[in-house]
Amino acid sequence: MYNTPVHHITSSATPVTVPWQNLSGGNAHECKVRTHEALFCEGDDAEFLYEVVEGVMCNYRILMDGRRQIISFAYPGDLIGLGQTDCYRYSCEAVCNAKVRSISKCALMRDAQGHADLGHRLFEIATNELASMQEHQLLLGRKSAIEKLASFLLVLARKASDEDDPQASFKLPMTRTDIADYLGLTIETVSRNMTKLKLSGVIDLPQTTTVRVRDMFKLEELAEGDECNF
Amino acid sequence: MYNTPVHHITSSATPVTVPWQNLSGGNAHECKVRTHEALFCEGDDAEFLYEVVEGVMCNYRILMDGRRQIISFAYPGDLIGLGQTDCYRYSCEAVCNAKVRSISKCALMRDAQGHADLGHRLFEIATNELASMQEHQLLLGRKSAIEKLASFLLVLARKASDEDDPQASFKLPMTRTDIADYLGLTIETVSRNMTKLKLSGVIDLPQTTTVRVRDMFKLEELAEGDECNF
DNA sequence: CGTGAGGTTGATCGCTTTCAACGGAGGTGG
DNA sequence: CCACCTCCGTTGAAAGCGATCAACCTCACG
């Protein structure tokens, strides 16, 4: 069974005290989600929001014949369940063993009525999510396979970047299938382009789940589509 | 010069009184935008939000080599400029002659501090936008050309649907290029699949900018990817 | 040591893109 | 009024990229 240890990749979200922790008080409960276990499914009553505490979750939608599109990965500090009304419009499961904190949605909305700060913060989070989805639409609609993969690795590298050692390696908590479903590709195409990046010296792959960027400039060029012939 | 008359396709957004009209008071100014004229560009200071009053606008991002991805079309009643922080992260231009109402962003944010209703409404709008972007990601990442086009026409047909006459025809305010850039395809592919839908009797094309759905069921099947062999 | 899930690589297929030619609609100016 | 031009859309032929099908590898685990 797939059982990667939980990787602590800090979220790019502001790491300040999270406002709903205090405000929703007793309404927040922690719960564990194991690799590939579902947190909720498309169509379930959207009673809760969730904050990722540990590990990585993914939100996805599927077509009837099984084609899957991963909308986003959620890292510690990220909020899951925005963009929902009465029932969830997508499914959510753990990419690796994870821990989430559930937050009663109606309690949160009630709190937001009284605390403009909280409302503002929620709006800001929704805003950031919109921005990253716009970026992802550009990727899905207009980038080639190699550009998609380069963009993806670049985001992960920056998320995990260590100021002391910018060349430090980082873990991929998700499988090739997850990456493929996020980038709108197949596993074979992801694998082929991963080796292409390795052979051309842009990245190192000490293990299949470990990446080290060797040529950040080239990776950035590829991600932005400057590099015509690769 | 391209000069389509302005089409009044009502937005699916709740057609109730729009809260910021009242709250931002004298801060809202109307302005006209002509076909293919830019309202703002990626990188501009994000001083204003805009409400579409008339016509259709589109938000898009481009890669350096000119590849363009349209993020969304904005119809009358829709709000443009969410998902921005200090400067716009995408460009916005008119698809056909349009009229927008500008809303000072900081004035709006100030008002939202005092009026929980307004804050809640803005959050709700952001939420709806997130939901439709999730749908669009599924389309971009996992649907075939014919499924993409069917999905697109289905949304427009529903938006323009007349309860008295569900078979009524509707106008496409945007060019084939715009459709292609929205669906992540080329104009040729859009054109080919448009004729494919016409020849198979799913739609009628009295003019290139006018569509009538003849077989709604088939169109829905295609959009959801049920129809294996088309 | 067998088993199964995840990953890589090769060969081939086919859908979408690319390149190219043509046609129609609308605007302009002689 | 008509020739001309430009933009937009359609259609055909060919090319190319990513998908599909298939074989094999690796590693963790019982």
Coordinates of C-alpha atoms (C1' of nucleotides) in Angstrom, one line a residue:
Chain A
M1 CA 0.0 0.0 0.0
Y2 CA 1.1 3.5 -0.8
N3 CA 2.3 4.9 2.5
T4 CA 4.5 7.9 2.0
P5 CA 5.4 9.6 5.3
V6 CA 3.7 12.9 5.8
H7 CA 5.8 15.8 4.4
H8 CA 5.7 19.1 6.1
I9 CA 5.8 21.6 3.3
T10 CA 4.8 24.9 4.7
S11 CA 2.0 26.7 3.0
S12 CA 2.7 30.0 1.2
A13 CA -0.3 31.5 2.9
T14 CA 0.5 34.0 5.7
P15 CA 1.6 31.9 8.6
V16 CA 0.1 34.2 11.2
T17 CA -2.4 33.1 13.8
V18 CA -5.4 31.8 11.9
P19 CA -8.5 33.9 12.9
W20 CA -11.2 31.2 12.8
Q21 CA -9.3 29.1 15.3
N22 CA -10.2 31.5 18.0
L23 CA -13.6 32.6 16.8
S24 CA -15.2 29.3 16.1
G25 CA -14.0 28.1 19.5
G26 CA -15.4 24.7 20.4
N27 CA -16.6 24.1 16.8
A28 CA -13.2 23.1 15.5
H29 CA -12.3 19.4 15.7
E30 CA -9.2 17.7 14.3
C31 CA -9.4 14.5 12.4
K32 CA -7.0 12.2 10.5
V33 CA -7.4 11.3 6.9
R34 CA -5.3 8.4 5.5
T35 CA -3.7 8.2 2.1
H36 CA -6.4 8.1 -0.6
E37 CA -9.2 8.3 1.9
A38 CA -12.0 10.7 1.1
L39 CA -12.7 13.7 3.3
F40 CA -16.0 14.4 1.4
C41 CA -17.5 13.7 -2.0
E42 CA -19.2 15.8 -4.6
G43 CA -22.8 16.1 -3.6
D44 CA -22.4 15.7 0.2
D45 CA -23.9 18.3 2.4
A46 CA -21.4 21.1 2.8
E47 CA -21.6 21.5 6.5
F48 CA -17.9 22.1 7.2
L49 CA -14.9 23.9 6.0
Y50 CA -11.5 22.3 6.7
E51 CA -8.1 23.7 7.5
V52 CA -5.3 21.4 6.6
V53 CA -3.0 20.8 9.6
E54 CA -0.6 18.2 8.3
G55 CA 0.0 16.4 5.0
V56 CA -1.6 17.3 1.7
M57 CA -5.2 17.0 0.4
C58 CA -6.6 17.4 -3.1
N59 CA -9.8 18.7 -4.5
Y60 CA -11.0 17.1 -7.7
R61 CA -13.9 16.6 -10.0
I62 CA -14.6 13.5 -12.2
L63 CA -16.6 12.9 -15.4
M64 CA -18.9 9.9 -15.6
D65 CA -16.4 7.8 -17.5
G66 CA -13.8 8.3 -14.8
R67 CA -11.7 11.1 -16.2
R68 CA -10.5 13.2 -13.2
Q69 CA -9.3 16.7 -12.9
I70 CA -7.6 17.8 -9.7
I71 CA -8.6 21.4 -9.0
S72 CA -6.1 22.1 -6.4
F73 CA -3.7 20.7 -3.8
A74 CA -4.2 21.9 -0.2
Y75 CA -1.2 22.2 2.1
P76 CA -1.0 22.9 5.8
G77 CA -2.6 26.3 6.5
D78 CA -4.8 26.1 3.4
L79 CA -8.6 26.2 3.7
I80 CA -10.8 23.6 1.9
G81 CA -14.4 24.0 1.1
L82 CA -14.7 27.6 -0.2
G83 CA -16.7 28.0 -3.4
Q84 CA -19.5 25.8 -2.0
T85 CA -23.1 26.6 -1.3
D86 CA -25.4 23.9 0.2
C87 CA -23.5 20.8 -1.1
Y88 CA -19.9 20.2 -2.1
R89 CA -19.3 20.7 -5.9
Y90 CA -16.1 18.6 -5.8
S91 CA -14.6 15.7 -3.9
C92 CA -11.7 15.9 -1.5
E93 CA -9.3 13.2 -0.5
A94 CA -5.9 12.8 1.1
V95 CA -2.8 12.6 -1.2
C96 CA -0.8 11.3 1.7
N97 CA -1.6 10.8 5.4
A98 CA -3.0 14.0 6.6
K99 CA -4.7 15.8 9.5
V100 CA -7.4 18.4 9.1
R101 CA -9.4 20.7 11.4
S102 CA -13.1 20.9 10.7
I103 CA -14.9 24.2 11.0
S104 CA -18.6 24.5 11.2
K105 CA -19.6 26.6 8.2
C106 CA -22.7 28.1 9.6
A107 CA -21.0 29.0 12.9
L108 CA -18.2 30.6 10.9
M109 CA -20.7 32.6 8.8
R110 CA -22.4 33.7 12.0
D111 CA -19.1 34.8 13.5
A112 CA -18.2 36.7 10.3
Q113 CA -21.4 38.8 10.7
G114 CA -20.1 40.3 13.9
H115 CA -16.4 40.4 13.1
A116 CA -15.5 42.4 10.0
D117 CA -11.9 41.3 10.4
L118 CA -12.9 37.7 9.9
G119 CA -15.1 38.5 7.0
H120 CA -12.3 40.4 5.4
R121 CA -9.8 37.6 6.0
L122 CA -12.2 35.1 4.4
F123 CA -12.7 37.3 1.4
E124 CA -8.9 37.7 1.1
I125 CA -8.5 33.9 1.1
A126 CA -11.1 33.5 -1.6
T127 CA -9.4 36.2 -3.6
N128 CA -6.0 34.4 -3.4
E129 CA -7.7 31.2 -4.4
L130 CA -9.2 32.9 -7.4
A131 CA -5.8 34.2 -8.4
S132 CA -4.1 30.8 -8.3
M133 CA -7.0 29.3 -10.3
Q134 CA -6.6 31.8 -13.0
E135 CA -2.9 30.9 -13.2
H136 CA -3.9 27.2 -13.4
Q137 CA -6.4 27.9 -16.2
L138 CA -3.7 29.4 -18.3
L139 CA -1.6 26.4 -17.7
L140 CA -4.4 23.9 -18.5
G141 CA -5.6 25.7 -21.6
R142 CA -2.4 26.9 -23.3
K143 CA 0.8 25.3 -22.0
S144 CA 2.5 22.3 -23.5
A145 CA 3.3 19.2 -21.4
I146 CA 6.8 20.2 -20.6
E147 CA 5.7 23.7 -19.7
K148 CA 3.0 22.4 -17.4
L149 CA 5.4 20.1 -15.6
A150 CA 8.0 22.9 -15.3
S151 CA 5.4 25.3 -13.9
F152 CA 4.2 22.7 -11.4
L153 CA 7.7 21.9 -10.1
L154 CA 8.5 25.6 -9.9
V155 CA 5.6 26.3 -7.6
L156 CA 6.5 23.3 -5.4
A157 CA 10.2 24.4 -5.3
R158 CA 9.3 27.9 -4.3
K159 CA 6.8 26.6 -1.7
A160 CA 9.5 24.4 -0.2
S161 CA 12.4 26.8 -0.7
D162 CA 14.9 27.1 2.0
E163 CA 16.5 30.5 2.3
D164 CA 19.8 29.0 3.5
D165 CA 19.9 26.5 0.7
P166 CA 17.9 27.4 -2.4
Q167 CA 19.1 24.2 -4.1
A168 CA 17.7 22.0 -1.4
S169 CA 15.7 19.0 -2.6
F170 CA 12.0 18.6 -1.8
K171 CA 9.5 15.8 -1.6
L172 CA 6.6 15.2 -4.0
P173 CA 3.8 14.0 -1.7
M174 CA 1.6 13.0 -4.6
T175 CA 1.8 10.2 -7.1
R176 CA 2.4 10.6 -10.9
T177 CA -1.3 9.9 -11.3
D178 CA -2.1 12.9 -9.1
I179 CA 0.3 15.1 -11.0
A180 CA -1.2 14.0 -14.3
D181 CA -4.7 14.7 -13.1
Y182 CA -3.7 18.1 -11.9
L183 CA -1.9 19.1 -15.1
G184 CA -4.5 17.6 -17.5
L185 CA -2.0 14.9 -18.8
T186 CA -1.5 11.2 -18.5
I187 CA 1.0 9.5 -16.2
E188 CA 3.1 8.4 -19.1
T189 CA 3.4 12.0 -20.4
V190 CA 4.3 13.2 -16.9
S191 CA 6.9 10.4 -16.5
R192 CA 8.4 11.0 -19.9
N193 CA 8.8 14.8 -19.3
M194 CA 10.2 14.2 -15.9
T195 CA 13.0 12.1 -17.4
K196 CA 13.4 14.8 -20.1
L197 CA 14.0 17.4 -17.4
K198 CA 16.4 15.1 -15.6
L199 CA 18.4 14.2 -18.7
S200 CA 18.7 17.8 -19.7
G201 CA 20.1 18.7 -16.3
V202 CA 17.3 21.0 -15.2
I203 CA 16.4 18.8 -12.2
D204 CA 17.7 15.8 -10.2
L205 CA 15.6 12.9 -9.2
P206 CA 17.5 11.1 -6.4
Q207 CA 14.2 9.1 -5.8
T208 CA 11.0 9.2 -7.7
T209 CA 9.4 11.3 -5.0
T210 CA 12.4 13.6 -4.4
V211 CA 13.3 16.5 -6.7
R212 CA 16.2 18.9 -6.6
V213 CA 16.3 21.9 -9.0
R214 CA 19.7 22.2 -10.6
D215 CA 19.0 25.0 -13.1
M216 CA 16.3 27.3 -11.7
F217 CA 16.7 29.8 -14.5
K218 CA 16.0 27.2 -17.2
L219 CA 13.1 25.9 -15.2
E220 CA 11.6 29.3 -15.0
E221 CA 12.1 29.9 -18.7
L222 CA 10.4 26.6 -19.5
A223 CA 7.5 27.4 -17.2
E224 CA 6.8 30.7 -18.9
G225 CA 7.1 29.2 -22.4
D226 CA 10.1 31.3 -23.4
E227 CA 12.1 28.3 -24.4
C228 CA 10.9 27.6 -27.9
N229 CA 12.9 24.4 -28.7
F230 CA 13.6 22.1 -25.8
Chain B
M1 CA -14.0 47.3 -38.3
Y2 CA -15.8 44.6 -36.3
N3 CA -18.9 46.2 -34.9
T4 CA -21.5 43.7 -33.7
P5 CA -24.5 45.3 -32.1
V6 CA -24.7 44.9 -28.3
H7 CA -26.6 41.9 -27.2
H8 CA -28.6 41.8 -24.0
I9 CA -28.1 38.4 -22.6
T10 CA -29.2 38.6 -19.0
S11 CA -26.8 37.3 -16.4
S12 CA -27.6 34.2 -14.4
A13 CA -26.5 36.1 -11.3
T14 CA -29.3 37.0 -8.8
P15 CA -31.0 40.0 -10.5
V16 CA -31.9 41.7 -7.2
T17 CA -30.8 45.2 -6.4
V18 CA -27.1 45.3 -6.4
P19 CA -25.8 46.4 -3.0
W20 CA -22.7 48.3 -4.0
Q21 CA -24.8 50.6 -6.2
N22 CA -26.2 52.1 -3.1
L23 CA -23.3 51.8 -0.7
S24 CA -20.6 53.2 -2.8
G25 CA -22.8 56.1 -3.7
G26 CA -21.0 58.8 -5.7
N27 CA -18.0 56.5 -6.3
A28 CA -19.7 54.6 -9.1
H29 CA -19.2 56.0 -12.6
E30 CA -20.4 54.5 -15.9
C31 CA -18.1 54.3 -18.9
K32 CA -18.3 52.8 -22.4
V33 CA -15.8 50.3 -23.8
R34 CA -15.8 49.6 -27.5
T35 CA -15.3 46.2 -29.1
H36 CA -11.7 44.9 -28.4
E37 CA -10.9 48.0 -26.4
A38 CA -9.1 47.3 -23.1
L39 CA -10.6 48.2 -19.8
F40 CA -7.4 47.4 -18.0
C41 CA -4.2 45.4 -18.5
E42 CA -2.3 42.9 -16.4
G43 CA 0.0 44.9 -14.1
D44 CA -2.1 48.0 -13.9
D45 CA -3.0 49.4 -10.5
A46 CA -6.1 47.6 -9.3
E47 CA -8.0 50.7 -8.1
F48 CA -11.4 49.7 -9.3
L49 CA -13.9 46.9 -9.6
Y50 CA -16.3 47.0 -12.4
E51 CA -19.9 45.9 -12.9
V52 CA -20.9 45.1 -16.4
V53 CA -24.0 47.1 -17.3
E54 CA -24.3 46.2 -21.0
G55 CA -22.5 44.0 -23.5
V56 CA -19.9 41.4 -22.7
M57 CA -16.4 41.7 -21.4
C58 CA -13.6 39.1 -21.1
N59 CA -10.8 38.5 -18.7
Y60 CA -7.7 36.9 -20.1
R61 CA -4.0 36.1 -19.5
I62 CA -1.3 35.8 -22.2
L63 CA 2.0 34.1 -22.4
M64 CA 5.0 36.0 -23.8
D65 CA 4.7 34.3 -27.3
G66 CA 1.1 35.5 -27.6
R67 CA -0.8 32.4 -26.5
R68 CA -4.0 33.7 -24.8
Q69 CA -6.3 32.1 -22.3
I70 CA -9.6 33.7 -21.6
I71 CA -10.4 33.2 -17.9
S72 CA -14.0 34.2 -18.1
F73 CA -16.7 36.2 -19.9
A74 CA -18.5 38.8 -17.9
Y75 CA -22.2 39.5 -18.7
P76 CA -24.4 42.3 -17.4
G77 CA -24.7 42.1 -13.6
D78 CA -21.3 40.3 -13.3
L79 CA -18.5 41.8 -11.3
I80 CA -15.0 42.2 -12.8
G81 CA -11.8 42.6 -10.7
L82 CA -12.2 40.1 -7.9
G83 CA -9.1 38.0 -7.2
Q84 CA -6.8 41.0 -7.4
T85 CA -4.6 42.5 -4.7
D86 CA -2.6 45.6 -5.5
C87 CA -2.4 45.3 -9.3
Y88 CA -4.5 43.3 -11.8
R89 CA -3.3 39.9 -12.5
Y90 CA -5.1 39.6 -15.9
S91 CA -6.2 41.9 -18.7
C92 CA -9.8 42.8 -19.5
E93 CA -11.3 43.9 -22.7
A94 CA -14.7 44.2 -24.4
V95 CA -15.9 41.4 -26.6
C96 CA -18.5 43.6 -28.1
N97 CA -19.5 47.2 -27.4
A98 CA -20.1 47.4 -23.7
K99 CA -20.8 49.6 -20.8
V100 CA -19.4 49.2 -17.3
R101 CA -19.8 50.9 -13.9
S102 CA -16.6 51.5 -12.0
I103 CA -16.5 51.0 -8.3
S104 CA -13.7 52.4 -6.1
K105 CA -12.2 49.3 -4.5
C106 CA -11.0 50.9 -1.3
A107 CA -14.3 52.8 -0.8
L108 CA -16.0 49.4 -1.3
M109 CA -13.7 47.7 1.2
R110 CA -14.3 50.5 3.7
D111 CA -18.1 50.2 3.3
A112 CA -17.8 46.4 3.7
Q113 CA -16.2 46.9 7.2
G114 CA -19.3 48.6 8.5
H115 CA -21.9 46.5 6.6
A116 CA -21.8 42.8 7.1
D117 CA -24.4 42.3 4.4
L118 CA -22.2 43.8 1.8
G119 CA -19.2 41.8 3.0
H120 CA -21.3 38.6 2.9
R121 CA -22.6 39.4 -0.6
L122 CA -19.1 40.0 -1.9
F123 CA -18.0 36.7 -0.4
E124 CA -20.9 35.0 -2.0
I125 CA -20.0 36.4 -5.4
A126 CA -16.4 35.3 -5.0
T127 CA -17.7 31.9 -4.0
N128 CA -19.8 31.6 -7.2
E129 CA -16.9 32.6 -9.3
L130 CA -14.7 30.0 -7.7
A131 CA -17.4 27.4 -8.5
S132 CA -17.6 28.3 -12.1
M133 CA -13.8 28.3 -12.4
Q134 CA -13.7 24.8 -11.0
E135 CA -16.1 23.7 -13.7
H136 CA -14.0 25.4 -16.3
Q137 CA -10.8 23.7 -15.1
L138 CA -12.5 20.3 -15.6
L139 CA -13.4 21.4 -19.1
L140 CA -9.9 22.6 -19.9
G141 CA -8.0 19.7 -18.5
R142 CA -10.2 16.7 -19.4
K143 CA -12.7 17.4 -22.1
S144 CA -12.3 16.8 -25.8
A145 CA -12.9 19.6 -28.3
I146 CA -16.5 18.6 -29.1
E147 CA -17.3 18.2 -25.4
K148 CA -15.7 21.6 -24.7
L149 CA -17.8 23.3 -27.4
A150 CA -21.0 21.5 -26.3
S151 CA -20.4 22.6 -22.7
F152 CA -19.9 26.2 -23.8
L153 CA -23.0 26.3 -25.9
L154 CA -25.0 24.7 -23.2
V155 CA -24.1 27.4 -20.7
L156 CA -24.9 30.1 -23.1
A157 CA -28.2 28.5 -24.1
R158 CA -29.2 28.2 -20.5
K159 CA -28.2 31.8 -19.8
A160 CA -30.3 33.0 -22.7
S161 CA -33.1 30.6 -22.2
D162 CA -36.6 31.9 -22.6
E163 CA -39.2 30.1 -20.5
D164 CA -41.8 30.6 -23.2
D165 CA -39.7 29.3 -25.9
P166 CA -36.8 27.0 -24.8
Q167 CA -35.8 26.5 -28.4
A168 CA -35.3 30.2 -29.0
S169 CA -32.1 31.1 -30.8
F170 CA -29.4 33.2 -29.1
K171 CA -26.5 35.4 -30.2
L172 CA -22.8 34.6 -29.8
P173 CA -21.4 38.0 -28.9
M174 CA -17.8 36.8 -29.2
T175 CA -15.8 35.8 -32.2
R176 CA -14.5 32.3 -32.9
T177 CA -11.1 33.4 -31.7
D178 CA -12.6 34.4 -28.4
I179 CA -14.3 31.0 -28.1
A180 CA -11.1 29.2 -29.0
D181 CA -9.1 31.1 -26.4
Y182 CA -11.8 30.4 -23.8
L183 CA -11.9 26.7 -24.5
G184 CA -8.1 26.1 -25.0
L185 CA -8.5 25.3 -28.7
T186 CA -7.7 26.9 -32.1
I187 CA -10.3 28.7 -34.2
E188 CA -10.1 26.0 -36.8
T189 CA -11.0 23.3 -34.3
V190 CA -13.9 25.4 -33.0
S191 CA -15.1 26.0 -36.5
R192 CA -14.9 22.3 -37.5
N193 CA -16.8 21.2 -34.4
M194 CA -19.4 23.8 -34.8
T195 CA -20.2 22.5 -38.3
K196 CA -20.0 18.9 -36.9
L197 CA -22.8 19.9 -34.4
K198 CA -24.7 21.5 -37.1
L199 CA -24.5 18.6 -39.6
S200 CA -25.5 16.1 -36.9
G201 CA -28.6 18.1 -36.1
V202 CA -27.7 19.1 -32.6
I203 CA -27.8 22.8 -33.3
D204 CA -28.7 25.2 -36.1
L205 CA -26.5 28.1 -37.3
P206 CA -28.8 30.6 -39.1
Q207 CA -25.9 33.0 -39.0
T208 CA -22.4 32.5 -37.8
T209 CA -23.2 34.4 -34.6
T210 CA -26.7 32.9 -34.1
V211 CA -27.3 29.5 -32.5
R212 CA -30.4 27.5 -32.0
V213 CA -30.3 24.3 -30.0
R214 CA -32.3 21.6 -31.8
D215 CA -31.5 18.7 -29.6
M216 CA -30.9 19.8 -26.0
F217 CA -30.7 16.3 -24.7
K218 CA -27.9 15.4 -27.1
L219 CA -26.1 18.6 -26.3
E220 CA -26.2 17.8 -22.6
E221 CA -24.9 14.3 -23.2
L222 CA -22.0 15.6 -25.3
A223 CA -21.2 18.2 -22.7
E224 CA -20.9 15.6 -19.9
G225 CA -18.9 13.2 -22.0
D226 CA -21.5 10.4 -22.0
E227 CA -21.6 10.2 -25.7
C228 CA -18.6 7.9 -26.5
N229 CA -18.8 7.8 -30.3
F230 CA -19.9 11.0 -32.0
Chain C
dC1 C1' 10.2 -14.8 -2.2
dG2 C1' 5.7 -13.7 -4.2
dT3 C1' 2.6 -10.0 -4.8
dG4 C1' 0.8 -5.6 -6.1
dA5 C1' 1.0 -0.7 -6.6
dG6 C1' 3.5 2.8 -8.7
dG7 C1' 6.8 4.2 -12.3
dT8 C1' 9.4 4.0 -16.7
dT9 C1' 10.0 3.2 -21.5
dG10 C1' 8.8 1.8 -26.4
dA11 C1' 5.6 1.5 -30.4
dT12 C1' 1.7 3.1 -32.5
dC13 C1' -2.6 5.7 -33.0
dG14 C1' -5.4 9.6 -33.5
dC15 C1' -7.1 14.1 -32.3
dT16 C1' -5.9 18.7 -32.5
dT17 C1' -2.7 21.9 -34.5
dT18 C1' -0.5 24.0 -38.2
dC19 C1' -0.2 25.6 -42.8
dA20 C1' -2.7 27.1 -46.6
dA21 C1' -6.4 28.5 -49.7
dC22 C1' -10.8 30.3 -50.3
dG23 C1' -15.3 32.7 -49.4
dG24 C1' -18.5 36.1 -47.4
dA25 C1' -19.7 40.4 -45.0
dG26 C1' -18.9 45.1 -44.1
dG27 C1' -16.5 49.4 -44.8
dT28 C1' -14.0 52.7 -47.8
dG29 C1' -12.9 55.4 -51.6
dG30 C1' -12.5 56.3 -56.5
Chain D
dC1 C1' -22.0 51.9 -57.9
dC2 C1' -18.5 49.0 -57.9
dA3 C1' -13.7 47.7 -57.1
dC4 C1' -10.9 46.9 -53.3
dC5 C1' -9.5 45.8 -48.8
dT6 C1' -9.7 43.7 -44.4
dC7 C1' -11.4 40.9 -40.9
dC8 C1' -13.7 36.7 -39.9
dG9 C1' -15.0 32.1 -40.8
dT10 C1' -14.7 27.7 -43.2
dT11 C1' -12.5 23.8 -45.2
dG12 C1' -8.7 20.7 -46.8
dA13 C1' -4.2 18.4 -46.3
dA14 C1' -0.3 17.3 -43.6
dA15 C1' 2.3 17.4 -39.3
dG16 C1' 3.0 16.7 -34.5
dC17 C1' 2.1 16.1 -29.7
dG18 C1' 0.1 13.7 -26.3
dA19 C1' -2.8 9.5 -25.6
dT20 C1' -3.2 4.7 -25.8
dC21 C1' -1.6 0.0 -25.5
dA22 C1' 1.8 -2.9 -23.8
dA23 C1' 5.9 -4.7 -21.6
dC24 C1' 9.0 -4.3 -18.0
dC25 C1' 11.1 -2.4 -13.8
dT26 C1' 11.4 -1.2 -8.8
dC27 C1' 10.3 -1.3 -4.2
dA28 C1' 7.7 -2.1 0.0
dC29 C1' 5.5 -5.5 2.4
dG30 C1' 3.4 -9.8 4.0

